Coordinates of C-alpha atoms in Angstrom, one line a residue:
M1 CA 84.8 111.4 90.7
L2 CA 81.5 111.7 92.3
H3 CA 79.7 115.5 92.2
V4 CA 76.2 115.8 94.1
R5 CA 74.4 118.1 92.5
T6 CA 73.2 121.7 94.1
V7 CA 70.5 121.0 96.7
P8 CA 67.6 124.0 95.4
S9 CA 66.8 124.5 98.9
V10 CA 70.3 125.5 100.1
T11 CA 70.0 129.0 98.8
R12 CA 71.2 132.3 100.0
T13 CA 67.7 132.7 102.1
G14 CA 68.5 129.5 103.5
V15 CA 71.7 130.5 104.9
K16 CA 70.6 133.6 105.9
R17 CA 67.3 132.3 108.1
L18 CA 70.7 130.0 109.7
L19 CA 72.6 133.6 110.8
C20 CA 71.5 135.0 114.1
P21 CA 69.4 137.4 113.6
R22 CA 71.3 139.6 116.4
R23 CA 73.6 140.8 113.6
P24 CA 72.2 141.4 110.3
R25 CA 73.9 141.8 106.8
S26 CA 73.6 141.4 102.9
S27 CA 72.8 138.6 102.4
S28 CA 76.3 138.7 99.5
S29 CA 78.3 139.3 102.3
V30 CA 76.9 136.0 103.8
V31 CA 77.7 134.0 100.9
S32 CA 81.1 135.1 100.1
D33 CA 81.6 134.4 103.9
A34 CA 81.0 130.8 104.3
G35 CA 81.4 130.0 100.8
T36 CA 78.0 128.4 100.8
E37 CA 77.7 129.0 97.1
R38 CA 81.3 127.3 96.2
A39 CA 81.3 125.4 92.7
E40 CA 81.0 122.0 94.4
P41 CA 78.9 121.7 96.9
D42 CA 80.0 118.4 97.8
C43 CA 83.3 119.4 98.9
P44 CA 83.4 121.0 102.5
G45 CA 87.0 120.6 102.9
Q46 CA 88.8 120.8 99.5
W47 CA 92.9 120.5 99.5
G48 CA 93.3 122.5 97.0
Q49 CA 91.5 125.5 99.3
D50 CA 93.7 124.5 102.1
K51 CA 96.0 128.0 103.0
H52 CA 99.3 128.3 104.8
G53 CA 100.5 131.5 106.5
P54 CA 99.0 133.5 109.5
S55 CA 95.2 134.4 109.1
S56 CA 94.2 137.8 108.0
A57 CA 93.1 140.2 111.0
P58 CA 89.5 139.9 112.0
D59 CA 87.0 141.6 109.9
P60 CA 83.7 142.3 111.8
D61 CA 81.5 142.5 109.1
N62 CA 82.3 139.2 107.6
E63 CA 81.9 137.2 111.2
I64 CA 79.6 133.9 111.4
H65 CA 76.7 133.2 113.7
I66 CA 75.0 130.6 113.6
D67 CA 71.5 130.0 114.7
F68 CA 71.0 125.9 115.8
E69 CA 67.9 126.1 116.8
Q70 CA 66.1 126.5 113.1
T71 CA 64.9 123.2 112.7
Q72 CA 63.7 123.7 109.2
E73 CA 67.1 124.2 108.3
A74 CA 68.3 121.7 110.8
Y75 CA 66.4 119.1 109.5
R76 CA 66.0 119.5 105.6
S77 CA 67.7 116.2 105.0
K78 CA 65.5 113.9 107.0
D79 CA 61.8 112.9 106.1
S80 CA 59.1 112.6 108.8
I81 CA 60.2 108.8 109.4
Q82 CA 63.6 109.7 110.2
L83 CA 62.8 112.2 112.3
L84 CA 60.4 109.8 114.3
R85 CA 63.0 107.5 114.2
S86 CA 65.5 109.6 116.2
L87 CA 63.0 110.6 119.0
V88 CA 61.9 107.1 119.5
V89 CA 65.6 105.8 119.6
F90 CA 66.9 109.3 121.8
K91 CA 64.0 108.6 124.1
L92 CA 64.8 104.3 124.6
C93 CA 68.4 105.8 125.4
S94 CA 67.8 107.6 128.1
Y95 CA 66.7 104.6 130.1
D96 CA 69.0 102.9 132.1
V97 CA 68.5 99.7 131.3
M98 CA 68.8 100.0 127.7
V99 CA 71.9 101.1 128.3
H100 CA 72.6 98.6 131.6
K101 CA 71.0 95.8 130.7
N102 CA 72.0 96.2 126.3
K103 CA 73.3 93.0 125.8
E104 CA 71.1 91.1 127.5
I105 CA 67.7 92.9 125.7
T106 CA 69.6 91.6 123.0
A107 CA 69.7 87.9 123.4
L108 CA 66.5 87.7 124.3
G109 CA 65.1 89.9 120.9
K110 CA 67.6 87.6 118.8
R111 CA 65.9 84.3 120.9
L112 CA 62.2 85.9 120.9
L113 CA 62.5 87.1 117.0
G114 CA 64.9 85.0 115.2
Q115 CA 67.6 86.8 113.7
R116 CA 66.4 87.8 110.8
A117 CA 62.8 89.6 112.3
F118 CA 65.5 91.0 115.1
N119 CA 67.8 92.5 112.4
Q120 CA 64.9 94.0 110.8
V121 CA 63.8 96.1 114.1
M122 CA 67.4 96.6 114.4
K123 CA 67.5 98.6 110.6
M124 CA 64.2 100.5 111.8
T125 CA 65.9 101.4 115.2
F126 CA 69.5 101.9 116.4
Y127 CA 71.0 100.5 113.7
G128 CA 69.5 102.5 111.0
Q129 CA 69.8 105.6 113.4
F130 CA 73.6 104.8 113.9
V131 CA 75.1 103.3 111.1
A132 CA 74.8 103.6 107.3
G133 CA 74.3 100.5 106.0
E134 CA 76.3 96.8 105.4
D135 CA 78.9 97.9 102.6
H136 CA 80.9 100.3 100.8
V137 CA 77.8 100.1 98.1
A138 CA 74.5 100.3 100.4
I139 CA 76.1 103.5 102.3
K140 CA 76.6 105.4 99.5
P141 CA 73.3 107.4 98.8
L142 CA 73.5 108.5 102.7
I143 CA 76.9 109.7 102.4
Q144 CA 75.8 111.3 98.5
K145 CA 72.8 113.2 100.5
N146 CA 74.8 114.0 103.2
Q147 CA 77.3 116.4 101.0
A148 CA 74.7 117.7 99.3
Y149 CA 73.8 119.2 102.2
G150 CA 77.8 120.1 103.1
V151 CA 77.9 117.4 105.6
G152 CA 81.1 115.5 104.4
S153 CA 81.8 111.6 105.9
V154 CA 84.5 109.6 108.1
L155 CA 84.2 106.1 107.8
D156 CA 84.9 103.5 109.4
Y157 CA 84.3 100.3 108.8
S158 CA 83.0 99.1 112.6
V159 CA 83.0 94.9 113.1
E160 CA 84.7 94.5 116.5
E161 CA 85.7 91.4 118.0
D162 CA 85.7 89.9 120.9
I163 CA 88.4 88.6 123.4
G164 CA 88.4 85.1 124.6
P165 CA 89.6 84.2 128.4
E166 CA 93.5 83.5 127.4
E167 CA 93.8 87.0 125.8
T168 CA 92.2 88.8 128.5
E169 CA 94.5 87.4 131.2
L170 CA 97.9 88.3 128.8
K171 CA 95.8 91.9 128.3
E172 CA 95.3 91.8 132.2
H173 CA 99.2 91.2 132.6
F174 CA 101.0 94.1 129.7
I175 CA 98.4 96.7 131.5
H176 CA 99.2 96.0 134.8
V177 CA 102.7 96.3 133.3
A178 CA 102.1 99.3 131.2
L179 CA 100.5 101.3 134.3
G180 CA 103.4 100.6 136.6
E181 CA 101.2 99.3 139.7
D182 CA 104.0 97.5 141.1
E183 CA 104.3 98.8 144.9
S184 CA 107.9 99.2 144.4
N185 CA 108.1 102.0 141.9
H186 CA 106.9 104.9 143.4
D187 CA 110.2 106.9 143.4
A188 CA 110.6 110.4 142.1
N189 CA 108.5 110.3 139.2
V190 CA 111.3 107.8 137.6
C191 CA 109.5 105.2 135.9
V192 CA 111.4 102.1 136.7
S193 CA 111.2 98.1 136.0
P194 CA 108.2 97.0 137.0
G195 CA 107.3 93.4 137.6
H196 CA 104.1 91.7 137.2
D197 CA 103.0 91.8 140.6
R198 CA 100.7 88.6 141.3
R199 CA 99.6 89.4 144.7
G200 CA 96.8 91.6 143.8
K201 CA 93.6 90.8 142.8
Q202 CA 93.0 89.2 138.8
H203 CA 90.3 92.0 137.6
Q204 CA 88.5 90.5 135.1
E205 CA 87.8 93.0 132.1
H206 CA 84.9 93.0 129.9
A207 CA 85.2 90.2 127.0
N208 CA 84.5 93.0 124.6
F209 CA 87.0 95.5 125.9
H210 CA 86.3 98.2 123.3
G211 CA 85.7 102.1 122.7
G212 CA 86.9 105.6 121.2
A213 CA 85.0 108.8 120.8
S214 CA 86.0 108.1 117.4
G215 CA 84.5 104.5 116.9
T216 CA 87.8 102.6 118.0
A217 CA 88.1 99.3 118.3
T218 CA 90.5 97.1 120.0
Y219 CA 91.9 94.3 118.8
F220 CA 93.9 90.9 120.5
H221 CA 95.0 89.1 118.5
A222 CA 98.7 87.2 117.8
D223 CA 98.1 85.8 114.2
E224 CA 100.0 88.6 111.7
S225 CA 97.9 87.2 108.8
K226 CA 94.7 89.1 110.5
C227 CA 96.9 91.9 111.1
D228 CA 97.0 92.0 107.2
R229 CA 93.5 91.4 106.6
H230 CA 92.2 94.2 108.7
V231 CA 94.6 96.2 106.5
S232 CA 92.6 95.2 103.8
T233 CA 89.5 96.1 105.4
F234 CA 90.7 99.1 105.5
M235 CA 91.8 99.8 102.0
K236 CA 88.5 98.8 100.9
C237 CA 86.9 101.5 103.3
I238 CA 90.0 104.1 102.0
K239 CA 88.5 103.2 98.6
A240 CA 84.5 103.6 99.6
S241 CA 85.5 107.0 101.0
G242 CA 87.2 108.5 97.4
A243 CA 84.9 107.2 95.8
T244 CA 81.9 108.6 97.2
S245 CA 83.8 112.1 97.9
S246 CA 86.6 113.7 97.4
D247 CA 87.1 115.2 100.5
G248 CA 86.9 112.4 103.0
F249 CA 88.1 110.6 105.9
S250 CA 88.5 107.1 106.5
A251 CA 89.5 105.8 110.5
I252 CA 92.1 102.9 111.2
K253 CA 92.4 101.8 114.7
M254 CA 96.4 101.1 115.2
T255 CA 95.5 98.2 117.5
A256 CA 94.0 96.0 114.6
L257 CA 97.6 96.6 112.8
G258 CA 99.5 94.8 115.5
R259 CA 99.9 92.8 118.7
P260 CA 98.3 95.1 121.3
Q261 CA 100.0 93.5 123.6
F262 CA 103.4 95.1 121.4
L263 CA 101.6 98.2 121.7
L264 CA 101.5 98.3 125.2
E265 CA 105.2 97.1 126.0
F266 CA 106.2 100.1 123.9
S267 CA 104.0 102.6 125.7
E268 CA 105.4 101.4 129.0
V269 CA 109.6 101.8 127.6
L270 CA 108.3 105.5 125.9
V271 CA 106.3 106.3 129.4
K272 CA 109.4 104.8 131.7
W273 CA 111.6 107.3 129.4
Q274 CA 109.6 110.3 129.5
R275 CA 109.5 109.9 133.3
F276 CA 113.4 109.5 133.4
F277 CA 113.8 112.6 132.2
N278 CA 111.6 114.2 134.7
F279 CA 113.5 112.6 137.3
L280 CA 116.5 113.6 135.7
A281 CA 115.8 117.2 135.6
L282 CA 114.6 117.5 139.4
K283 CA 117.5 116.0 139.8
Q284 CA 119.1 119.1 138.3
G285 CA 116.8 121.0 140.3
K286 CA 115.2 122.1 136.8
V287 CA 111.3 121.1 138.1
G288 CA 107.8 123.2 137.6
G289 CA 106.5 124.7 134.7
A290 CA 105.5 123.3 131.5
A291 CA 107.2 119.7 129.8
L292 CA 108.8 121.9 127.3
E293 CA 110.8 124.5 129.7
R294 CA 112.3 121.6 131.6
R295 CA 115.7 121.4 130.0
V296 CA 118.5 119.3 131.1
D297 CA 122.0 120.3 131.0
L298 CA 123.7 117.8 129.0
T299 CA 127.5 118.3 131.1
Q300 CA 125.1 117.3 134.7
L301 CA 123.5 114.9 132.8
Q302 CA 126.6 113.2 131.4
E303 CA 127.9 113.1 134.8
Q304 CA 124.8 112.2 136.6
L305 CA 124.3 109.0 134.3
T306 CA 128.0 108.1 134.8
G307 CA 127.8 108.1 138.5
L308 CA 124.8 106.1 138.5
G309 CA 127.0 103.6 136.6
A310 CA 125.6 104.3 132.7
S311 CA 128.8 103.8 130.4
G312 CA 127.7 105.7 127.1
D313 CA 128.5 108.9 125.9
Y314 CA 125.4 110.7 126.4
H315 CA 127.0 114.3 125.7
G316 CA 128.3 113.0 122.7
W317 CA 125.2 111.7 121.2
F318 CA 123.3 114.5 121.4
T319 CA 126.0 117.1 119.8
E320 CA 126.4 114.9 117.1
N321 CA 122.6 114.7 116.5
N322 CA 122.5 118.4 116.5
K323 CA 121.1 118.5 119.7
G324 CA 121.4 120.6 122.6
S325 CA 123.8 123.4 120.8
C326 CA 123.2 125.6 123.6
G327 CA 124.0 122.9 126.2
T328 CA 120.9 121.7 127.0
I329 CA 118.4 119.3 126.0
D330 CA 114.4 119.4 126.4
V331 CA 112.3 116.4 126.1
L332 CA 111.9 116.5 122.4
D333 CA 115.5 115.9 122.4
W334 CA 115.6 113.0 125.0
S335 CA 112.6 111.4 122.9
C336 CA 115.0 111.5 119.8
L337 CA 117.5 109.1 121.5
L338 CA 114.8 106.3 121.3
D339 CA 115.3 106.0 117.7
D340 CA 118.7 105.0 117.8
R341 CA 118.4 101.4 119.1
E342 CA 121.3 100.1 117.8
R343 CA 122.9 101.9 120.7
S344 CA 120.7 101.1 123.2
A345 CA 122.4 98.9 125.3
E346 CA 125.1 101.6 126.9
L347 CA 122.4 104.8 126.1
L348 CA 118.4 103.5 127.3
V349 CA 119.5 102.6 130.4
V350 CA 117.0 103.3 133.9
P351 CA 116.9 102.8 137.3
N352 CA 115.8 99.1 138.9
V353 CA 114.4 100.5 142.4
Q354 CA 114.2 96.8 143.3
L355 CA 117.5 95.4 142.0
G356 CA 119.0 98.5 143.1
K357 CA 120.9 98.8 139.6
L358 CA 121.0 100.3 136.0
E359 CA 119.7 97.7 133.8
P360 CA 118.7 98.6 129.8
L361 CA 115.5 100.3 128.9
L362 CA 115.0 98.1 125.8
K363 CA 116.2 94.9 127.7
D364 CA 113.1 93.0 126.8
F365 CA 112.5 94.5 123.3
T366 CA 113.6 91.8 121.3
D367 CA 114.2 91.3 117.7
E368 CA 110.7 90.1 117.0
D369 CA 109.3 93.4 118.7
E370 CA 112.0 95.2 116.5
Q371 CA 109.9 93.4 113.7
Q372 CA 106.6 93.9 114.6
L373 CA 107.2 97.8 114.8
Q374 CA 108.3 97.8 111.5
R375 CA 105.3 95.7 110.2
I376 CA 102.9 98.1 112.1
L377 CA 104.8 101.3 110.5
Q378 CA 104.7 99.2 107.2
R379 CA 101.2 98.8 107.5
V380 CA 100.2 102.7 107.6
D381 CA 102.9 103.7 105.3
E382 CA 100.6 101.0 102.9
L383 CA 97.6 102.7 104.1
A384 CA 98.4 106.4 103.5
K385 CA 99.8 105.8 100.6
C386 CA 96.4 103.9 99.2
A387 CA 94.7 107.4 100.9
V388 CA 96.9 109.9 99.1
E389 CA 95.9 108.4 95.8
N390 CA 92.4 107.8 96.6
G391 CA 92.2 111.7 98.2
V392 CA 91.3 110.3 101.7
R393 CA 93.0 111.1 104.9
L394 CA 93.5 109.5 107.9
M395 CA 92.0 109.5 111.2
V396 CA 94.0 107.2 113.5
D397 CA 91.4 106.5 116.6
A398 CA 92.5 106.9 120.2
E399 CA 92.5 104.1 122.8
Q400 CA 92.8 103.3 126.1
T401 CA 95.6 105.2 128.1
Y402 CA 98.2 101.8 128.5
F403 CA 98.0 101.6 124.0
Q404 CA 97.7 105.7 123.7
P405 CA 101.5 106.3 124.0
A406 CA 102.9 103.7 121.4
I407 CA 99.9 105.1 119.0
S408 CA 100.7 108.7 119.4
R409 CA 104.3 107.9 118.6
L410 CA 103.4 105.7 115.4
T411 CA 101.5 108.7 114.0
L412 CA 103.9 111.2 115.0
Q413 CA 106.2 109.4 113.1
M414 CA 103.8 108.7 110.1
Q415 CA 102.4 112.5 110.3
K416 CA 106.4 113.0 109.7
I417 CA 106.5 111.9 106.5
Y418 CA 103.1 112.3 104.5
N419 CA 102.0 115.8 106.6
K420 CA 104.6 117.9 105.0
E421 CA 102.3 119.8 102.5
T422 CA 99.0 118.8 103.6
P423 CA 97.3 116.9 106.4
V424 CA 97.1 113.7 105.5
I425 CA 97.1 111.8 109.0
F426 CA 94.9 113.3 112.2
N427 CA 96.0 112.2 115.9
T428 CA 93.0 112.1 118.4
Y429 CA 93.6 113.6 121.5
Q430 CA 91.1 112.8 124.3
C431 CA 90.9 115.7 126.4
Y432 CA 89.8 114.2 129.3
L433 CA 92.7 113.1 130.3
K434 CA 94.9 115.2 132.8
D435 CA 97.7 115.1 130.4
A436 CA 96.0 116.1 127.2
F437 CA 97.1 119.6 126.7
T438 CA 101.1 118.8 128.0
N439 CA 100.5 115.9 124.4
V440 CA 99.1 118.6 122.6
S441 CA 101.5 121.5 122.8
T442 CA 104.0 119.1 122.7
D443 CA 103.8 117.5 119.5
V444 CA 102.4 120.9 118.1
H445 CA 106.2 122.4 119.0
L446 CA 107.6 118.9 117.5
S447 CA 106.0 119.7 114.5
R448 CA 107.4 123.2 114.5
R449 CA 110.9 121.9 115.0
E450 CA 110.5 119.3 112.4
G451 CA 108.7 120.9 109.4
W452 CA 105.3 119.1 108.9
R453 CA 101.5 120.0 109.6
F454 CA 100.3 119.4 112.8
A455 CA 96.5 117.7 112.0
A456 CA 94.3 116.9 115.0
K457 CA 91.2 115.7 116.4
L458 CA 89.9 116.6 119.8
V459 CA 87.4 114.5 121.3
R460 CA 86.4 114.5 124.9
G461 CA 87.1 111.0 125.1
A462 CA 85.5 107.5 125.8
Y463 CA 86.5 105.8 128.7
M464 CA 86.1 108.2 131.6
Y465 CA 83.9 105.2 133.4
Q466 CA 85.6 102.7 132.8
E467 CA 89.3 104.2 133.6
R468 CA 88.0 105.6 136.1
E469 CA 86.5 103.0 137.7
R470 CA 89.5 100.9 137.7
A471 CA 92.2 103.7 138.9
K472 CA 90.1 103.1 142.3
E473 CA 89.8 99.5 142.1
R474 CA 93.0 99.3 141.7
G475 CA 94.5 102.7 143.9
Y476 CA 96.6 104.3 141.0
D477 CA 96.1 107.7 140.1
D478 CA 93.1 108.1 138.1
P479 CA 94.7 109.6 134.8
I480 CA 91.0 111.2 134.2
N481 CA 90.1 115.3 135.2
P482 CA 88.0 115.0 138.3
D483 CA 84.8 116.5 136.6
Y484 CA 82.8 117.5 133.2
E485 CA 83.7 120.8 133.7
S486 CA 87.6 120.4 134.1
T487 CA 87.3 118.2 130.9
N488 CA 85.5 121.0 129.3
E489 CA 88.4 123.5 130.4
M490 CA 91.0 120.8 129.2
Y491 CA 89.4 120.7 126.0
H492 CA 89.0 124.6 125.5
R493 CA 92.2 125.2 126.1
C494 CA 93.7 122.7 123.8
L495 CA 91.3 124.0 120.9
D496 CA 92.2 127.3 121.9
F497 CA 96.1 126.4 121.7
V498 CA 95.8 124.6 118.5
L499 CA 93.2 127.4 117.2
D500 CA 96.4 130.3 118.1
E501 CA 99.0 128.2 116.2
I502 CA 97.0 128.4 113.2
A503 CA 96.3 132.0 113.0
Q504 CA 99.8 132.5 114.2
N505 CA 101.9 130.1 112.0
G506 CA 99.2 128.6 109.4
N507 CA 101.1 125.3 110.4
A508 CA 98.2 123.0 111.8
T509 CA 94.7 121.9 110.9
V510 CA 91.8 120.7 113.5
M511 CA 88.9 118.7 113.4
V512 CA 87.1 119.8 116.2
A513 CA 84.4 116.7 117.0
S514 CA 82.1 117.3 119.9
H515 CA 78.4 117.4 120.4
N516 CA 78.3 120.0 122.7
E517 CA 76.9 123.0 121.2
D518 CA 78.6 125.3 123.6
T519 CA 82.1 124.4 122.3
V520 CA 80.5 124.5 118.8
K521 CA 80.3 128.4 119.4
H522 CA 83.0 128.4 121.3
T523 CA 85.1 127.9 118.7
L524 CA 83.0 130.1 116.2
R525 CA 83.5 133.0 118.0
R526 CA 87.5 132.3 118.3
M527 CA 87.5 131.6 114.7
N528 CA 85.8 135.2 114.6
E529 CA 88.5 136.8 116.9
L530 CA 91.4 135.2 114.7
G531 CA 90.2 136.1 111.6
L532 CA 89.9 132.0 110.6
T533 CA 87.0 131.9 107.7
P534 CA 85.4 128.5 106.6
R535 CA 86.8 128.4 103.3
E536 CA 90.7 127.9 104.9
N537 CA 89.9 124.5 105.6
R538 CA 91.6 124.3 108.6
V539 CA 88.7 124.2 111.2
Y540 CA 86.7 121.1 110.9
F541 CA 83.7 119.8 112.6
G542 CA 82.8 116.5 113.5
Q543 CA 79.9 115.0 114.8
L544 CA 77.9 111.3 115.2
L545 CA 76.0 109.8 112.4
G546 CA 72.4 109.7 113.9
M547 CA 73.1 112.5 117.0
C548 CA 73.3 116.6 116.5
D549 CA 71.9 116.9 113.3
Q550 CA 70.5 120.6 114.6
I551 CA 74.9 121.5 114.8
S552 CA 76.3 119.4 111.9
F553 CA 73.5 120.1 108.8
P554 CA 73.2 124.6 109.7
L555 CA 77.4 124.5 109.8
G556 CA 78.0 122.3 106.7
Q557 CA 75.0 124.4 104.9
A558 CA 76.6 127.7 106.3
G559 CA 80.0 127.0 104.3
F560 CA 82.1 125.0 107.1
P561 CA 83.7 121.7 106.6
V562 CA 81.7 119.6 109.0
Y563 CA 81.7 115.8 109.2
K564 CA 79.5 112.8 110.0
Y565 CA 81.4 109.9 111.6
V566 CA 80.0 107.1 109.5
P567 CA 79.8 103.3 110.9
Y568 CA 78.7 100.6 108.4
G569 CA 79.0 97.0 108.5
P570 CA 76.6 93.8 108.7
V571 CA 73.8 94.2 111.3
D572 CA 74.7 91.4 113.7
E573 CA 78.4 91.8 113.1
V574 CA 78.2 95.8 114.0
M575 CA 75.9 95.0 117.4
P576 CA 79.4 95.2 119.6
Y577 CA 80.0 98.9 118.0
L578 CA 76.3 100.0 118.9
T579 CA 76.5 98.1 122.7
R580 CA 79.0 100.0 123.2
R581 CA 78.0 103.5 121.7
A582 CA 75.1 103.4 124.0
Q583 CA 77.5 102.5 126.7
E584 CA 79.8 105.3 125.9
N585 CA 77.1 108.4 125.1
R586 CA 75.0 107.5 128.3
G587 CA 75.2 110.4 129.5
F588 CA 74.9 112.6 126.5
M589 CA 72.1 110.4 126.0
Q590 CA 70.0 110.9 128.6
G591 CA 70.7 114.4 128.6
A592 CA 69.6 114.8 125.1
Q593 CA 66.6 116.6 125.8
K594 CA 67.2 119.8 123.8
E595 CA 67.4 117.4 120.7
R596 CA 64.1 115.5 121.2
E597 CA 62.6 119.2 121.9
L598 CA 63.7 120.2 118.5
L599 CA 62.5 117.1 116.9
W600 CA 59.3 117.3 118.0
K601 CA 59.1 121.2 117.3
E602 CA 60.4 120.3 113.5
L603 CA 57.5 117.5 113.4
K604 CA 54.7 120.4 114.6
R605 CA 55.9 122.6 112.2
R606 CA 55.6 120.3 109.6
V607 CA 52.3 118.9 110.6
C608 CA 50.9 122.8 110.5
S609 CA 52.1 124.0 107.6
G610 CA 51.6 120.4 105.3
E611 CA 55.0 119.2 104.7
L612 CA 54.6 116.0 107.2
L613 CA 55.2 114.3 103.4
H614 CA 58.5 116.0 103.3
R615 CA 61.4 114.6 101.2
P616 CA 64.6 115.7 101.0
A617 CA 65.7 116.6 97.4
F618 CA 69.4 115.8 96.0

């Protein structure tokens, strides 16, 4: 196991300067509270320190408040050349033309400079700012340096692929099905079997349809051997993470582990089944309130479905499987029925409005689909075992809304297995979605009921412009919150719910993956109120490599478990990732005025103090 020696500059005095001066305290209380002088400074999230059970009552004398404008501490890990590069890159990213014409500018640069010279320019600018290196060997120095300053890593091999015209057409079909865009489907919240409506205009999406707030890449392929190669790539990433730190994360993409068209079909099934439950609740007059507050009476359920023409014994199935002991079931009980696919013909039936009759929900769920489902689970299981062996945790990235129900379902199935004692597998929740709180709260309740550790990364999301434009063009309800303020409210609502779960039941872990300083301050304030301390390692923080160092490093040097999302891969092959990053974060990058001001402030301070040639010590 690799250990990095303590940084001489990260002392009690250094940490003290990070704390707000309006709340003075002794340096000993700061060290005890923040855990800064820990035995192994390269382990900000050591598993062995994870504690279960409710947290102790808050102690005002032990509260931590961090000043994110202390530039000397925030940029201690950077030399002056790196600060200048950040200023140049952030300024370039603030221009619309650099974002909207990114592909054209990249192609022109390659033609004018040639591939080799272009790669070198990228390493000096965008690639050097946001990507750690070309392979797991090249990234080690950066990871070790960050660890020395208290910042861990979430490794992601960020090579992405474009899709061809035939796959784009296939994707369009399944997106249409998954979103239920057939005009005949607008009936009382019940999701019926939608057909492939060819009457509407066929819209071509971007050729490289990728995305994700945490580095997700969407793969479209039919070749199973390609999935196996992706498993091999992820395993190398996991091993690299384990070799460079004792508490790292490795990101994986579910669309790289199975056919995306299958994930679209499976998502359709899951959404349809949930809407059918709401339909039945509506028929029983039990609507309104939170999703988990809706309960369906089993006797009435049997009568309803029998009246619709179903032949299955629903009442018997739920009671035999220890569900509905009080005569009613909730949406969690209802979703368990999907696991009994052997009885799907008689139990999993929904009304088809077009045909005016019931039909099997899984009528198109073939043996090949069942095998595909099992293969995806087997691949995730293989990666999870590798992660456990290497002391690494898996971060399952969020993807587009029409993939996400299947991705979340598969992730939950693996969390039930691997999150019994410690949080090995983290799911990702995008809080720009209107149903984000429902998803988070439902999964927290499921973890309580089944006795495993809820582990989540909360992000605002990365598909807002794309999905909103598509919803407007195609005329379906926008799945995105109406504005940035409502997304912030949703993020804080989800975050507060999980923090309360941590404090009250000790059954959850969360990564606050945000570049928003107000959100980070809100988290620190809530941790103080709930008596949650950094050394408990149940609240993590995360930011992208090359962004918001003024947040990441003060948190890390004050003892909080904080991580950078660290992509790596060959320059030319990582270009789609950089292009997507520029598009996803254009709002943030254009508004990164404060970060540029802090960078200038630190450069001026170094010039005036004779520290312009500062070299990080680690």
